[in-house]
Amino acid sequence: MKDKKIIIAIDGFSSTGKSTFAKKIASMLNYLYIDTGAIYRAVTLDCLQEDIIKSVSPFAIDMDRLVERLSCIRIDFTIEQETGKSITVLNGKNVENRIRSMEVSEAVSQVSGISEVRSFVDSILKKFGEKKGIVMDGRDIGTTVFPDAELKIFMTANTETRAARRLSELRSKGDTTTTLEEVTENIRKRDEMDQNRKISPLRKAEDAIVLDNSEMTIEDQMKWIKSILK
Ligand code: DC
């Protein structure tokens, strides 16, 4: 296992703890961790900032400007010195907190359903995959981006657990106003959109192993993955 670097694809529903799990696996194996949802979120944030997306009702996307804008978007990841946390960088700026806001969460499923956006993100992801030794989490990594990934995991958990997790993430980032009901509704809407969009819908790859972590701690999940990696 130590010698042969592989691609680990982790897909699943939103707020199932994919990123926490993926980061831990990456650090255990000394692999690179890529949060693909963060890339879709950064594209969405950029379009909101540029007024390409109007988030106040009626919600609207200027498609021509969005497609044109993609060539101006640069997304990177860096590690924060003090905390060791992975930070998403959009055109040179740390946007890690802003991409997790409710405004971005409300718009990202629509943006990630656009074929030009998916091709743009896929080209970034494929570059990361060239050297192997990566853990990538998202919705279509095992099905579309890396269908030949050596290990595929599909994560799920019940809605209550997922909503509680997302709310606590928002609180830790300083959001004191969003309610549990709003988060639950957002999760429900995103499940619906992620599973039903035309391009690369969220679905389990045939050869993916399912992990339902509703009742599992992160330690339980690490034991589980160690037994699989063996
Ligand atoms: O994992 P997340 O909640 O941060 O993802 C944000 C959105 O991006 C989610 O609603 C679906 C989309 N996404 C996607 O379509 N494909 C991926 N590989 C990753 C995320």
CSV table of C-alpha atoms and ligand atoms in Angstrom, one decimal:
chain,number,residue,atom,x,y,z
A,1,MET,CA,0.0,0.0,0.0
A,2,LYS,CA,2.8,2.4,0.9
A,3,ASP,CA,4.7,1.9,-2.4
A,4,LYS,CA,1.8,1.9,-4.8
A,5,LYS,CA,0.1,5.3,-5.0
A,6,ILE,CA,-3.5,5.1,-5.9
A,7,ILE,CA,-6.6,7.4,-6.5
A,8,ILE,CA,-9.2,7.3,-3.8
A,9,ALA,CA,-12.6,8.6,-5.0
A,10,ILE,CA,-15.1,9.5,-2.3
A,11,ASP,CA,-18.6,10.5,-3.5
A,12,GLY,CA,-21.8,10.9,-1.7
A,13,PHE,CA,-24.6,13.2,-0.5
A,14,SER,CA,-23.8,16.7,0.9
A,15,SER,CA,-22.9,17.0,4.6
A,16,THR,CA,-22.1,13.3,5.0
A,17,GLY,CA,-18.7,14.2,6.4
A,18,LYS,CA,-16.9,13.4,3.1
A,19,SER,CA,-14.2,16.1,3.5
A,20,THR,CA,-13.4,15.3,7.2
A,21,PHE,CA,-13.0,11.6,6.3
A,22,ALA,CA,-11.1,12.3,3.0
A,23,LYS,CA,-8.7,14.7,4.8
A,24,LYS,CA,-7.9,12.1,7.5
A,25,ILE,CA,-7.2,9.4,4.9
A,26,ALA,CA,-5.0,11.8,3.0
A,27,SER,CA,-3.0,12.7,6.1
A,28,MET,CA,-2.7,9.0,7.1
A,29,LEU,CA,-1.3,8.0,3.7
A,30,ASN,CA,0.5,11.2,3.0
A,31,TYR,CA,-1.7,11.8,0.0
A,32,LEU,CA,-2.9,15.1,-1.5
A,33,TYR,CA,-6.5,15.9,-0.5
A,34,ILE,CA,-8.8,17.7,-3.1
A,35,ASP,CA,-12.2,19.1,-2.1
A,36,THR,CA,-14.0,19.2,-5.5
A,37,GLY,CA,-17.1,20.8,-4.0
A,38,ALA,CA,-14.9,23.7,-3.0
A,39,ILE,CA,-14.0,24.2,-6.6
A,40,TYR,CA,-17.7,24.4,-7.7
A,41,ARG,CA,-18.3,26.7,-4.7
A,42,ALA,CA,-15.4,29.0,-5.7
A,43,VAL,CA,-16.7,29.3,-9.3
A,44,THR,CA,-20.2,30.1,-7.9
A,45,LEU,CA,-18.8,32.7,-5.5
A,46,ASP,CA,-16.8,34.4,-8.4
A,47,CYS,CA,-20.0,34.6,-10.5
A,48,LEU,CA,-22.0,36.1,-7.6
A,49,GLN,CA,-19.2,38.7,-7.0
A,50,GLU,CA,-19.2,39.5,-10.7
A,51,ASP,CA,-23.0,39.8,-10.8
A,52,ILE,CA,-23.2,37.0,-13.3
A,53,ILE,CA,-25.6,35.3,-10.9
A,54,LYS,CA,-28.4,37.2,-9.2
A,55,SER,CA,-29.1,35.3,-6.0
A,56,VAL,CA,-32.1,37.5,-4.9
A,57,SER,CA,-35.3,36.3,-6.4
A,58,PRO,CA,-35.9,35.8,-9.2
A,59,PHE,CA,-32.7,33.8,-9.3
A,60,ALA,CA,-30.9,34.2,-12.7
A,61,ILE,CA,-27.7,33.3,-14.4
A,62,ASP,CA,-26.2,35.2,-17.3
A,63,MET,CA,-24.9,32.2,-19.2
A,64,ASP,CA,-22.9,34.0,-21.9
A,65,ARG,CA,-21.0,36.0,-19.3
A,66,LEU,CA,-20.5,32.9,-17.1
A,67,VAL,CA,-18.9,30.9,-20.0
A,68,GLU,CA,-16.7,33.9,-20.9
A,69,ARG,CA,-15.7,34.4,-17.2
A,70,LEU,CA,-14.4,30.8,-16.7
A,71,SER,CA,-11.1,31.6,-18.5
A,72,CYS,CA,-10.4,34.3,-15.8
A,73,ILE,CA,-10.9,32.0,-12.8
A,74,ARG,CA,-7.9,30.5,-11.1
A,75,ILE,CA,-8.5,28.1,-8.2
A,76,ASP,CA,-5.8,26.7,-5.9
A,77,PHE,CA,-5.4,25.1,-2.5
A,78,THR,CA,-3.0,26.2,0.1
A,79,ILE,CA,-2.3,25.1,3.7
A,80,GLU,CA,-2.9,27.7,6.5
A,81,GLN,CA,0.3,27.9,8.6
A,82,GLU,CA,-1.3,28.2,12.1
A,83,THR,CA,-4.0,25.6,11.7
A,84,GLY,CA,-2.7,23.2,9.0
A,85,LYS,CA,-6.1,23.5,7.4
A,86,SER,CA,-6.6,23.4,3.6
A,87,ILE,CA,-7.7,26.8,2.2
A,88,THR,CA,-9.4,27.4,-1.1
A,89,VAL,CA,-7.8,30.3,-3.0
A,90,LEU,CA,-9.8,32.1,-5.7
A,91,ASN,CA,-7.8,34.4,-8.0
A,92,GLY,CA,-5.2,34.9,-5.2
A,93,LYS,CA,-7.7,35.4,-2.4
A,94,ASN,CA,-8.5,33.2,0.6
A,95,VAL,CA,-12.2,32.4,0.1
A,96,GLU,CA,-12.5,29.4,2.4
A,97,ASN,CA,-15.2,30.9,4.7
A,98,ARG,CA,-17.1,32.7,2.0
A,99,ILE,CA,-17.6,29.6,-0.2
A,100,ARG,CA,-19.4,27.9,2.7
A,101,SER,CA,-22.0,30.7,3.1
A,102,MET,CA,-25.7,30.0,2.6
A,103,GLU,CA,-25.7,32.3,-0.5
A,104,VAL,CA,-23.2,30.1,-2.2
A,105,SER,CA,-24.9,26.9,-1.0
A,106,GLU,CA,-28.2,28.1,-2.5
A,107,ALA,CA,-26.7,28.7,-5.9
A,108,VAL,CA,-24.0,26.0,-6.3
A,109,SER,CA,-26.2,23.2,-7.4
A,110,GLN,CA,-27.5,25.2,-10.4
A,111,VAL,CA,-23.9,26.3,-11.3
A,112,SER,CA,-22.6,22.7,-11.1
A,113,GLY,CA,-25.3,21.6,-13.5
A,114,ILE,CA,-23.9,23.7,-16.3
A,115,SER,CA,-21.9,21.6,-18.8
A,116,GLU,CA,-19.2,24.3,-19.4
A,117,VAL,CA,-18.6,24.6,-15.7
A,118,ARG,CA,-18.3,20.8,-15.3
A,119,SER,CA,-15.7,20.6,-18.2
A,120,PHE,CA,-13.8,23.5,-16.6
A,121,VAL,CA,-13.7,21.8,-13.2
A,122,ASP,CA,-13.0,18.3,-14.6
A,123,SER,CA,-9.9,19.7,-16.4
A,124,ILE,CA,-8.6,21.0,-13.1
A,125,LEU,CA,-9.3,17.7,-11.4
A,126,LYS,CA,-7.7,15.6,-14.0
A,127,LYS,CA,-4.4,17.5,-13.6
A,128,PHE,CA,-4.4,16.8,-9.9
A,129,GLY,CA,-4.9,13.1,-10.6
A,130,GLU,CA,-1.9,12.7,-13.0
A,131,LYS,CA,0.5,11.9,-10.2
A,132,LYS,CA,-1.9,9.6,-8.3
A,133,GLY,CA,-1.5,9.6,-4.5
A,134,ILE,CA,-4.7,11.7,-4.1
A,135,VAL,CA,-8.0,11.5,-2.1
A,136,MET,CA,-10.7,13.4,-3.9
A,137,ASP,CA,-14.2,13.9,-2.6
A,138,GLY,CA,-17.3,15.0,-4.6
A,139,ARG,CA,-20.3,13.7,-6.5
A,140,ASP,CA,-19.0,12.2,-9.7
A,141,ILE,CA,-15.4,11.3,-9.0
A,142,GLY,CA,-15.8,7.6,-9.1
A,143,THR,CA,-18.3,7.7,-12.0
A,144,THR,CA,-17.0,10.4,-14.4
A,145,VAL,CA,-13.8,12.1,-13.3
A,146,PHE,CA,-11.8,9.0,-12.4
A,147,PRO,CA,-13.9,5.9,-13.4
A,148,ASP,CA,-10.7,3.8,-13.0
A,149,ALA,CA,-9.9,5.0,-9.5
A,150,GLU,CA,-8.5,2.0,-7.5
A,151,LEU,CA,-10.7,2.7,-4.5
A,152,LYS,CA,-14.2,4.2,-4.6
A,153,ILE,CA,-16.3,5.0,-1.6
A,154,PHE,CA,-19.9,6.2,-1.6
A,155,MET,CA,-21.0,8.0,1.6
A,156,THR,CA,-24.4,8.5,3.0
A,157,ALA,CA,-26.1,9.3,6.3
A,158,ASN,CA,-29.6,10.3,7.5
A,159,THR,CA,-30.9,13.8,6.9
A,160,GLU,CA,-31.0,14.8,10.6
A,161,THR,CA,-27.4,13.9,11.2
A,162,ARG,CA,-26.3,15.7,8.0
A,163,ALA,CA,-28.3,18.9,8.9
A,164,ALA,CA,-26.8,19.0,12.4
A,165,ARG,CA,-23.3,18.7,10.9
A,166,ARG,CA,-23.8,21.5,8.4
A,167,LEU,CA,-25.3,23.8,11.0
A,168,SER,CA,-22.4,23.2,13.3
A,169,GLU,CA,-20.0,23.9,10.4
A,170,LEU,CA,-21.8,27.2,9.7
A,171,ARG,CA,-21.7,28.2,13.4
A,172,SER,CA,-18.0,27.5,13.6
A,173,LYS,CA,-17.5,29.9,10.6
A,174,GLY,CA,-19.4,32.7,12.4
A,175,ASP,CA,-23.0,32.3,11.0
A,176,THR,CA,-25.3,32.8,13.9
A,177,THR,CA,-28.6,33.3,12.0
A,178,THR,CA,-29.2,30.4,9.7
A,179,THR,CA,-31.7,27.9,11.3
A,180,LEU,CA,-31.8,24.1,11.4
A,181,GLU,CA,-34.9,24.2,9.2
A,182,GLU,CA,-33.2,26.3,6.6
A,183,VAL,CA,-30.2,24.0,6.5
A,184,THR,CA,-32.5,20.9,6.3
A,185,GLU,CA,-34.4,22.5,3.4
A,186,ASN,CA,-31.1,23.3,1.6
A,187,ILE,CA,-29.9,19.8,2.0
A,188,ARG,CA,-33.2,18.4,0.7
A,189,LYS,CA,-33.1,20.7,-2.4
A,190,ARG,CA,-29.5,19.9,-3.1
A,191,ASP,CA,-30.0,16.1,-2.9
A,192,GLU,CA,-32.8,16.5,-5.4
A,193,MET,CA,-30.8,18.6,-7.8
A,194,ASP,CA,-27.5,16.6,-7.4
A,195,GLN,CA,-29.3,13.3,-8.2
A,196,ASN,CA,-31.5,14.6,-11.0
A,197,ARG,CA,-29.3,16.9,-13.0
A,198,LYS,CA,-28.7,15.8,-16.6
A,199,ILE,CA,-24.9,15.8,-16.6
A,200,SER,CA,-22.9,13.7,-14.1
A,201,PRO,CA,-25.8,13.2,-11.6
A,202,LEU,CA,-24.9,11.9,-8.2
A,203,ARG,CA,-25.0,8.2,-8.2
A,204,LYS,CA,-23.0,5.3,-6.7
A,205,ALA,CA,-20.4,3.8,-9.1
A,206,GLU,CA,-21.1,0.1,-9.5
A,207,ASP,CA,-17.8,-0.8,-7.9
A,208,ALA,CA,-18.0,1.7,-5.0
A,209,ILE,CA,-18.2,0.5,-1.4
A,210,VAL,CA,-21.1,2.2,0.6
A,211,LEU,CA,-20.4,3.8,3.9
A,212,ASP,CA,-23.4,4.9,6.0
A,213,ASN,CA,-21.9,6.9,8.8
A,214,SER,CA,-25.1,8.1,10.6
A,215,GLU,CA,-24.0,6.2,13.7
A,216,MET,CA,-20.3,6.3,13.2
A,217,THR,CA,-17.7,8.5,14.8
A,218,ILE,CA,-14.7,9.6,12.7
A,219,GLU,CA,-12.6,7.1,14.6
A,220,ASP,CA,-15.0,4.3,13.6
A,221,GLN,CA,-14.7,5.4,10.0
A,222,MET,CA,-10.9,5.3,10.2
A,223,LYS,CA,-11.0,1.8,11.5
A,224,TRP,CA,-13.3,0.9,8.6
A,225,ILE,CA,-11.0,2.4,6.0
A,226,LYS,CA,-7.9,0.8,7.5
A,227,SER,CA,-9.5,-2.6,7.2
A,228,ILE,CA,-10.4,-1.9,3.5
A,229,LEU,CA,-6.9,-0.6,2.7
A,230,LYS,CA,-5.4,-3.8,4.0
B,1,DC,O1,-19.6,18.9,-1.3
B,1,DC,P1,-20.2,20.3,-1.3
B,1,DC,O2,-21.5,20.4,-0.6
B,1,DC,O3,-19.2,21.4,-0.9
B,1,DC,O4,-20.5,20.6,-2.9
B,1,DC,C1,-21.1,21.7,-3.4
B,1,DC,C2,-21.9,21.5,-4.6
B,1,DC,O5,-21.1,21.2,-5.7
B,1,DC,C3,-22.9,20.4,-4.5
B,1,DC,O6,-24.2,20.9,-4.4
B,1,DC,C4,-22.8,19.6,-5.8
B,1,DC,C5,-21.6,20.1,-6.5
B,1,DC,N1,-20.6,19.1,-6.8
B,1,DC,C6,-20.7,18.4,-7.9
B,1,DC,O7,-21.7,18.6,-8.7
B,1,DC,N2,-19.7,17.6,-8.3
B,1,DC,C7,-18.7,17.3,-7.5
B,1,DC,N3,-17.7,16.5,-7.9
B,1,DC,C8,-18.5,18.0,-6.3
B,1,DC,C9,-19.5,18.9,-5.9
